[in-house]
CSV table of C-alpha atoms in Angstrom, one decimal:
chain,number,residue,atom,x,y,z
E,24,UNK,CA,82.0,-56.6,182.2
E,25,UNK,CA,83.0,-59.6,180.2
E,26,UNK,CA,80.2,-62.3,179.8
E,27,UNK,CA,83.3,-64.9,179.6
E,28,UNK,CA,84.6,-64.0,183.4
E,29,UNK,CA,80.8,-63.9,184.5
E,30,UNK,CA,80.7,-67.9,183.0
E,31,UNK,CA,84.0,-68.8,184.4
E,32,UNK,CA,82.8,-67.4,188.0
E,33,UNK,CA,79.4,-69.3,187.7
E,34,UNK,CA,81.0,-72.3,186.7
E,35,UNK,CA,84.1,-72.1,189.4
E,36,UNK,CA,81.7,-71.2,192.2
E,37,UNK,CA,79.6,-74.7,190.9
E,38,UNK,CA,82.7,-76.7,190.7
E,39,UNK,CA,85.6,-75.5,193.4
E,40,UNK,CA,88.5,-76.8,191.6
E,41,UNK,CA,90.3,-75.3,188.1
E,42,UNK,CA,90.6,-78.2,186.5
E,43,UNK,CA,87.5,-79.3,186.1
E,44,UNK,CA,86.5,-75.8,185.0
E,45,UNK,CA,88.7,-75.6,182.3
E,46,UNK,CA,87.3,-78.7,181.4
E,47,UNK,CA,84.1,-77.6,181.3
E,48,UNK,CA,84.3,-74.0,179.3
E,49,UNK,CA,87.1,-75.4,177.1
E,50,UNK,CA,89.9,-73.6,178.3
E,51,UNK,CA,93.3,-73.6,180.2
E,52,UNK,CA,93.6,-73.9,183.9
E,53,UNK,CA,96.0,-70.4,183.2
E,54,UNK,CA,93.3,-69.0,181.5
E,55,UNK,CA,90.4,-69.8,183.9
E,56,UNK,CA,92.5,-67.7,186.4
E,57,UNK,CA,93.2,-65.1,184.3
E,58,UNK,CA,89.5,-64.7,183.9
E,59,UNK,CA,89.0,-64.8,187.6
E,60,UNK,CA,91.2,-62.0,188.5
E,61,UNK,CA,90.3,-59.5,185.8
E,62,UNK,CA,86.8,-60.1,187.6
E,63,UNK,CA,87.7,-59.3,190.8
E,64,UNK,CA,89.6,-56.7,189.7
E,65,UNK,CA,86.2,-54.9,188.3
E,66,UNK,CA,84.8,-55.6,191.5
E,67,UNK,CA,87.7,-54.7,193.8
E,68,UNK,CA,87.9,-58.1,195.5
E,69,UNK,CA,88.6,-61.7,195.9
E,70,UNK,CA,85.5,-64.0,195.0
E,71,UNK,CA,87.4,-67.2,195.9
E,72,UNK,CA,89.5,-68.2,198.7
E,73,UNK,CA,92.5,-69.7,197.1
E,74,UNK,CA,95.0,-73.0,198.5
E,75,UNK,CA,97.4,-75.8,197.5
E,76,UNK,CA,94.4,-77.9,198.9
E,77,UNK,CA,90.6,-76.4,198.4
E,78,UNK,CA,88.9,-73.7,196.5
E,79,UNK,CA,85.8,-71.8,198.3
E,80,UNK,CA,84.2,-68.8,197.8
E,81,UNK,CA,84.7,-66.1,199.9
E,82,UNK,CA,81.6,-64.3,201.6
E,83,UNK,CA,81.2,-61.2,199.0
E,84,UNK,CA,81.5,-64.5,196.5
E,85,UNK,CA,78.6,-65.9,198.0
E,86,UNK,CA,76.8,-62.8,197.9
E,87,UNK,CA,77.4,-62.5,194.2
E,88,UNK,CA,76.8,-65.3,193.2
E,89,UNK,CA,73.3,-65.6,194.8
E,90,UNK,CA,72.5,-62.3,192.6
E,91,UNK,CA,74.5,-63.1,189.4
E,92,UNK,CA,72.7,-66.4,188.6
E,93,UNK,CA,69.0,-65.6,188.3
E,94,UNK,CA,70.2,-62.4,186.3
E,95,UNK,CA,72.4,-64.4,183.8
E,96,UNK,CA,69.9,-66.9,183.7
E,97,UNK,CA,67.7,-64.8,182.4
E,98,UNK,CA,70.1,-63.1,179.9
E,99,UNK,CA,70.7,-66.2,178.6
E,100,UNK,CA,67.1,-66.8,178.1
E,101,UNK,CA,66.7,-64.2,176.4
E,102,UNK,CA,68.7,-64.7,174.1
E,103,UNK,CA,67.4,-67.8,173.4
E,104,UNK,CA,63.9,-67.1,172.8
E,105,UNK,CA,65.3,-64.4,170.0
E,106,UNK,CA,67.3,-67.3,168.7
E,107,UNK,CA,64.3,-69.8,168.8
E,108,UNK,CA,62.4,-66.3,167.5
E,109,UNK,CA,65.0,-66.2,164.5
E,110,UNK,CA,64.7,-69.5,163.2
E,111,UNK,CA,61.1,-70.6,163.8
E,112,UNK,CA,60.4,-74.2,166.3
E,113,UNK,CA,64.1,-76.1,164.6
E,114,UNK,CA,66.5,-78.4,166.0
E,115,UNK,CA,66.5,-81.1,168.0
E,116,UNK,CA,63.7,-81.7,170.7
E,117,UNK,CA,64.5,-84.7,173.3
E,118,UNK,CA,61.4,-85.9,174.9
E,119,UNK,CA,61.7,-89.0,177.9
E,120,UNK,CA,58.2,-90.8,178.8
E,121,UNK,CA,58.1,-93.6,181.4
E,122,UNK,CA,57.4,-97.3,180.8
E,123,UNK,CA,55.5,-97.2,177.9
E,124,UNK,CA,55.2,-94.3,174.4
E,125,UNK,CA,51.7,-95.5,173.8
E,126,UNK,CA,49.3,-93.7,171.5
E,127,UNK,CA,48.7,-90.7,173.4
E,128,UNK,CA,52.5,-89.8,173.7
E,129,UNK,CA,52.8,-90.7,169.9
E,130,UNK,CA,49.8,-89.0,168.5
E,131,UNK,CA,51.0,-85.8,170.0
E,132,UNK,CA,55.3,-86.6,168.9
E,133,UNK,CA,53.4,-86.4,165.2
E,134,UNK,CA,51.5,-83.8,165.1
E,135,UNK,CA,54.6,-81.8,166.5
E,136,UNK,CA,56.6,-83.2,163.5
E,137,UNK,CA,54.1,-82.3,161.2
E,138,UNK,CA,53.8,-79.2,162.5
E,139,UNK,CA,57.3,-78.4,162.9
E,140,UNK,CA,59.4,-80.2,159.9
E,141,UNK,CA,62.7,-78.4,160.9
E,142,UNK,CA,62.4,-80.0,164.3
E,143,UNK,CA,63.9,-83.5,165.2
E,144,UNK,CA,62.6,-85.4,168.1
E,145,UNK,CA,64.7,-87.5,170.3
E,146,UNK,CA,62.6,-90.2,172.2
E,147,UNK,CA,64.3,-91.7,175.2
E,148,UNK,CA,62.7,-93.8,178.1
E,149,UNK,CA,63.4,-92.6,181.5
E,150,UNK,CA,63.1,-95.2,184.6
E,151,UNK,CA,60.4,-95.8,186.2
E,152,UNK,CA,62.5,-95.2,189.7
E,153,UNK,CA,64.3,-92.0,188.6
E,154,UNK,CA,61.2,-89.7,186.9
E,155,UNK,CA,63.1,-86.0,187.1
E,156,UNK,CA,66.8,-87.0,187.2
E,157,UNK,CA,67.2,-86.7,183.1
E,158,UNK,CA,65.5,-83.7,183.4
E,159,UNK,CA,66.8,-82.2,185.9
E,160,UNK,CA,70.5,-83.3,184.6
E,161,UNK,CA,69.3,-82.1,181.3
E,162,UNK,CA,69.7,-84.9,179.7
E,163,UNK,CA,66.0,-84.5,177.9
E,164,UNK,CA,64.8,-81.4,177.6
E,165,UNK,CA,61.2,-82.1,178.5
E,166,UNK,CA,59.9,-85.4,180.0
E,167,UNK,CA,56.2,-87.3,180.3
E,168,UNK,CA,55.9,-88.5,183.6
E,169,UNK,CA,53.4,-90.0,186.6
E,170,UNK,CA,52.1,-87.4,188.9
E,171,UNK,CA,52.3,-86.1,191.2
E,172,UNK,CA,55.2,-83.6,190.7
E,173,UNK,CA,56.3,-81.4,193.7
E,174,UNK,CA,59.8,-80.5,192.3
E,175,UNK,CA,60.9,-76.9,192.6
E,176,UNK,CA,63.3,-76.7,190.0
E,177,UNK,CA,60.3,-78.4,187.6
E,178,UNK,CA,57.1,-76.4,185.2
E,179,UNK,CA,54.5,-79.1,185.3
E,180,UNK,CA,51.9,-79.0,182.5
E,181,UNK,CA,49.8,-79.8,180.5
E,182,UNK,CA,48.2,-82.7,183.0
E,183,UNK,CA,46.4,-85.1,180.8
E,184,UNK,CA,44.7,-88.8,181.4
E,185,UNK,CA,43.8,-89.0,184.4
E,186,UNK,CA,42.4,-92.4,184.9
E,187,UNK,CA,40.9,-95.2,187.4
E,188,UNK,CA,43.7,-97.2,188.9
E,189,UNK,CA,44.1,-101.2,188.1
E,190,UNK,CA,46.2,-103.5,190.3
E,191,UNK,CA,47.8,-105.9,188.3
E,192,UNK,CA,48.2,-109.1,190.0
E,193,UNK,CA,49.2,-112.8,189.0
E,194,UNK,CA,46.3,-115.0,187.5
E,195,UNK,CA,47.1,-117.4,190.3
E,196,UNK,CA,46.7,-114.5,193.1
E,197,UNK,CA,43.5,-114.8,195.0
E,198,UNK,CA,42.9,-111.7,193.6
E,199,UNK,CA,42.7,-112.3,190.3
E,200,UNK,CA,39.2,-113.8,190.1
E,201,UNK,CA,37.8,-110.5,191.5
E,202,UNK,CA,35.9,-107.8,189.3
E,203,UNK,CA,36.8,-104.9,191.4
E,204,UNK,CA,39.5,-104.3,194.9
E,205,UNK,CA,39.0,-101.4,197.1
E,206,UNK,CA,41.7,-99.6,198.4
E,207,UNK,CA,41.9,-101.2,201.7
E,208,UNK,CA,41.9,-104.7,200.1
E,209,UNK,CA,45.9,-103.3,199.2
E,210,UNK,CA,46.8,-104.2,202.9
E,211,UNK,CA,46.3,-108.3,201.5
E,212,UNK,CA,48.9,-107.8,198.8
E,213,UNK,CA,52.6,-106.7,198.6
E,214,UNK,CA,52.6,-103.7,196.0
E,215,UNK,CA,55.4,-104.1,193.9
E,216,UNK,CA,57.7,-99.9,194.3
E,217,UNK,CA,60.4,-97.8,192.7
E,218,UNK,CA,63.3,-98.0,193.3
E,219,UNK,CA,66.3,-95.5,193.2
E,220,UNK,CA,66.2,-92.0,193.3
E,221,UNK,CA,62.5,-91.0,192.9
E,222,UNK,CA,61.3,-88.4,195.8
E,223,UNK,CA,59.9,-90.2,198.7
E,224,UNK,CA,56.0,-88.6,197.8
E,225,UNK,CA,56.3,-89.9,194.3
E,226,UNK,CA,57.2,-93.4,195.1
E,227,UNK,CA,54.5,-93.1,197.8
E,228,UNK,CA,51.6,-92.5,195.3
E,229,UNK,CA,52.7,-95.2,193.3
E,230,UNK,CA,53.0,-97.7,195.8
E,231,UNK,CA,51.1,-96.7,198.9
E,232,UNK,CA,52.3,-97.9,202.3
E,233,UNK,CA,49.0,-97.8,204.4
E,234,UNK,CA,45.7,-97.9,202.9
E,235,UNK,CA,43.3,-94.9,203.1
E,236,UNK,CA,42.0,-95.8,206.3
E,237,UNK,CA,45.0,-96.2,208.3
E,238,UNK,CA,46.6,-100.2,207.4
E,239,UNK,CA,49.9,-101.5,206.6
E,240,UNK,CA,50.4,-101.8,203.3
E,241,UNK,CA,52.9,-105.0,202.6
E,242,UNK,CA,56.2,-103.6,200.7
E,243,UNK,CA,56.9,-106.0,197.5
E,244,UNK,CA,60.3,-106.0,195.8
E,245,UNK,CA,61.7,-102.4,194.2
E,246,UNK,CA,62.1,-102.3,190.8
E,247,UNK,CA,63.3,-99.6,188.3
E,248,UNK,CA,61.5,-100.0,184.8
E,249,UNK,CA,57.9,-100.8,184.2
E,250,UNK,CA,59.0,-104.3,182.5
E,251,UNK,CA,60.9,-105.3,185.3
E,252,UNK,CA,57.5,-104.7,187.8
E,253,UNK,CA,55.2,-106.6,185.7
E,254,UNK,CA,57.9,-109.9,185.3
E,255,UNK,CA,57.4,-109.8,189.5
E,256,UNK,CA,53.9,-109.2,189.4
E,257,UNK,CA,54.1,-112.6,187.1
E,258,UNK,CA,56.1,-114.4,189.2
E,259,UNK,CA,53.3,-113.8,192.0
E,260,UNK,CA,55.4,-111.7,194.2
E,261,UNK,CA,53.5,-108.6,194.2
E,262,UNK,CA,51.1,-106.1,192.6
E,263,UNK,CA,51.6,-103.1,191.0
E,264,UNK,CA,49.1,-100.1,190.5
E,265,UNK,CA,48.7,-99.3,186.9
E,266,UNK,CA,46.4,-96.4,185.6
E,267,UNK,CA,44.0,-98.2,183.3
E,268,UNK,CA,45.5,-97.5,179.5
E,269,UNK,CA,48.7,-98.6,180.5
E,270,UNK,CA,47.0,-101.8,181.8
E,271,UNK,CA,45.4,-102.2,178.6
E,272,UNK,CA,48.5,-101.8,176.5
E,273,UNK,CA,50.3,-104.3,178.9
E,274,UNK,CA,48.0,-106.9,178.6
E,275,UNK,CA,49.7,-110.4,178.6
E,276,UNK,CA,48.4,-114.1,179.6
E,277,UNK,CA,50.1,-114.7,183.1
E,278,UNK,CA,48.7,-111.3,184.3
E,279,UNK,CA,44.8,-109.5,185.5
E,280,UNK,CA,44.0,-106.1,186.2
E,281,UNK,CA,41.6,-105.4,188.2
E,282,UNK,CA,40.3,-102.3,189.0
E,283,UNK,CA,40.6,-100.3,192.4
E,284,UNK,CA,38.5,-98.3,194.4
E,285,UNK,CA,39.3,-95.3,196.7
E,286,UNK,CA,42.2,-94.2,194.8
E,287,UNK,CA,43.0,-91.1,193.7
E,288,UNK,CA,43.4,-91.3,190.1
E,289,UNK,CA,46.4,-92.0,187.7
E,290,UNK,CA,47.6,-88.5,185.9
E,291,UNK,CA,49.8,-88.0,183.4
E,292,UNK,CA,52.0,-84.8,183.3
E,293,UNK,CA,54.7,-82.6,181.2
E,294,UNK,CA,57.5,-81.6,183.1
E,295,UNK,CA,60.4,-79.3,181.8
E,296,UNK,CA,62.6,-77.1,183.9
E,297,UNK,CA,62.0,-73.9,185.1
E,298,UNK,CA,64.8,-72.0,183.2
E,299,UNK,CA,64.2,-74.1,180.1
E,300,UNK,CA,61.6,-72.1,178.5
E,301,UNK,CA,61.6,-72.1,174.8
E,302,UNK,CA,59.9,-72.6,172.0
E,303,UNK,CA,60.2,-76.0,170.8
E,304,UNK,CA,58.9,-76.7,174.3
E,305,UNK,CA,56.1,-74.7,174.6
E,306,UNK,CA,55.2,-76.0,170.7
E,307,UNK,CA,55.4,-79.6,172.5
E,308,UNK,CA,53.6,-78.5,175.1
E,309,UNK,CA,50.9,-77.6,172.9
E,310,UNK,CA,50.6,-80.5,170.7
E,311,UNK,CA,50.4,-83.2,174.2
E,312,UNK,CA,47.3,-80.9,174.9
E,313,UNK,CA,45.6,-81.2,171.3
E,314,UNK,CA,46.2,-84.9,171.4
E,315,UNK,CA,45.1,-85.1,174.4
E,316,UNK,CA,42.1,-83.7,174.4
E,317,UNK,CA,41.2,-85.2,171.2
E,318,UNK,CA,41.5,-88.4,172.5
């Protein structure tokens, strides 16, 4: 069996059209059919349903694919980690973080780079409405993010500062004069939200719409970075739950933070994918614990 039909096939069944496959791998729209029909020819028969106007796989297609991808996922894995094995923790790392690489994030990008000189790191902010698209799309190859994390396809860990919430509020809210808010004093005030494509139970721990005990929670205007929530929570349209350190780091005169009540805590967590094991991640991994934890 050729691994070159077995990457054409996973890639046709993904894409349903030749062209775009070919684009994909590199190669011919000629030669991505030749590569199709020596495979079915090992097997004995078609994988693909074939027109002038659609491609779709055929039922034993389906079937094959469903058991092909977990194994050549793991093939390819494997040969990774001998790669990674080969050459020591080398290359090119790319790490996403949300609003704001404060010391925590940087503390541990250094010790990794001093730990690991033959490895680059690649720092990219991700928005704050779209937490697990770039990893997911693989655009970053490990992300820091705000729990919680429910995602299948995602490895969550390490979890690190978890903190007391803050809402930050307008100096000229009529909140602002307060030294602490519980959590059902968030049915007073519009919380400013993500936007986008964030899962529905992510958004909802970052913007809550009824209070623990059962009240309506006002909805403020949706935003998609961290910059463009606090220039609303300026302009007195809103507030906006921020974990404490973040709050600090943030501070600025037109702004308070007051601490909340009643909340479950702010968390902090690596995610990666599932079949992205390697490691320069699991090296990463490591150093976010150490500086962590010494923090």
């Amino acid at each position: 069996m050729e691994l070159r039909e077995l990457e054409c096939f996973l890639v046709l069944a993904e894409e349903l059209h030749f062209g775009r496959t070919g684009e994909r791998l590199y190669l011919t729209q000629s030669r991505v059919s030749q590569l199709l029909r020596a495979l079915e020819t090992r097997i004995g028969a078609r994988l693909f349903e074939r027109t002038s106007r659609r491609v779709a796989l055929t039922p034993l297609g389906e079937s094959f694919l469903a058991g092909l991808r977990p194994a050549y996922d793991a093939l390819k894995g494997t040969v990774e980690e001998a790669r990674e094995a080969a050459r020591g923790v080398a290359g090119r790392l790319r790490v996403g973080f949300q609003g704001t690489a404060d010391g925590r994030v940087m503390a541990a990008i250094d010790a990794f780079q001093r730990d690991h000189p033959g490895c680059a790191v690649d720092i990219t902010e991700i928005p704050l409405s779209d937490p697990f698209g770039a990893v997911h799309r693989g655009e970053v190859d490990t992300a820091i993010v705000l729990l919680p994390v429910r995602e299948p396809g995602l490895a969550l860990g390490p979890v690190f500062s978890r903190q007391r919430q803050t809402l930050a509020v307008s100096v000229r809210h009529p909140f602002a004069d307060r030294s602490s808010l519980s959590a059902e004093d968030l049915a007073d005030c519009p919380l400013v939200a993500p936007a986008g494509t964030a899962p529905g139970y992510w958004r909802e721990a970052q913007a809550p719409a009824v209070t623990p005990g059962g009240r309506p929670v006002p909805r403020g205007p949706l935003v998609t970075t961290l910059q463009e929530g606090l220039t609303q929570v300026a302009a007195n349209r809103g507030g906006m739950l921020l974990c404490r350190p973040t709050a600090d780091y943030h501070g600025r005169g037109d702004i308070t933070f007051v601490p909340v009540t009643g909340l479950p805590d702010s968390a902090l967590g690596l995610v990666r994918r599932r079949d992205a094991d390697t490691a320069r991640l699991r090296a990463f991994a490591a150093a976010v614990a150490a500086a962590a934890e010494a923090r």
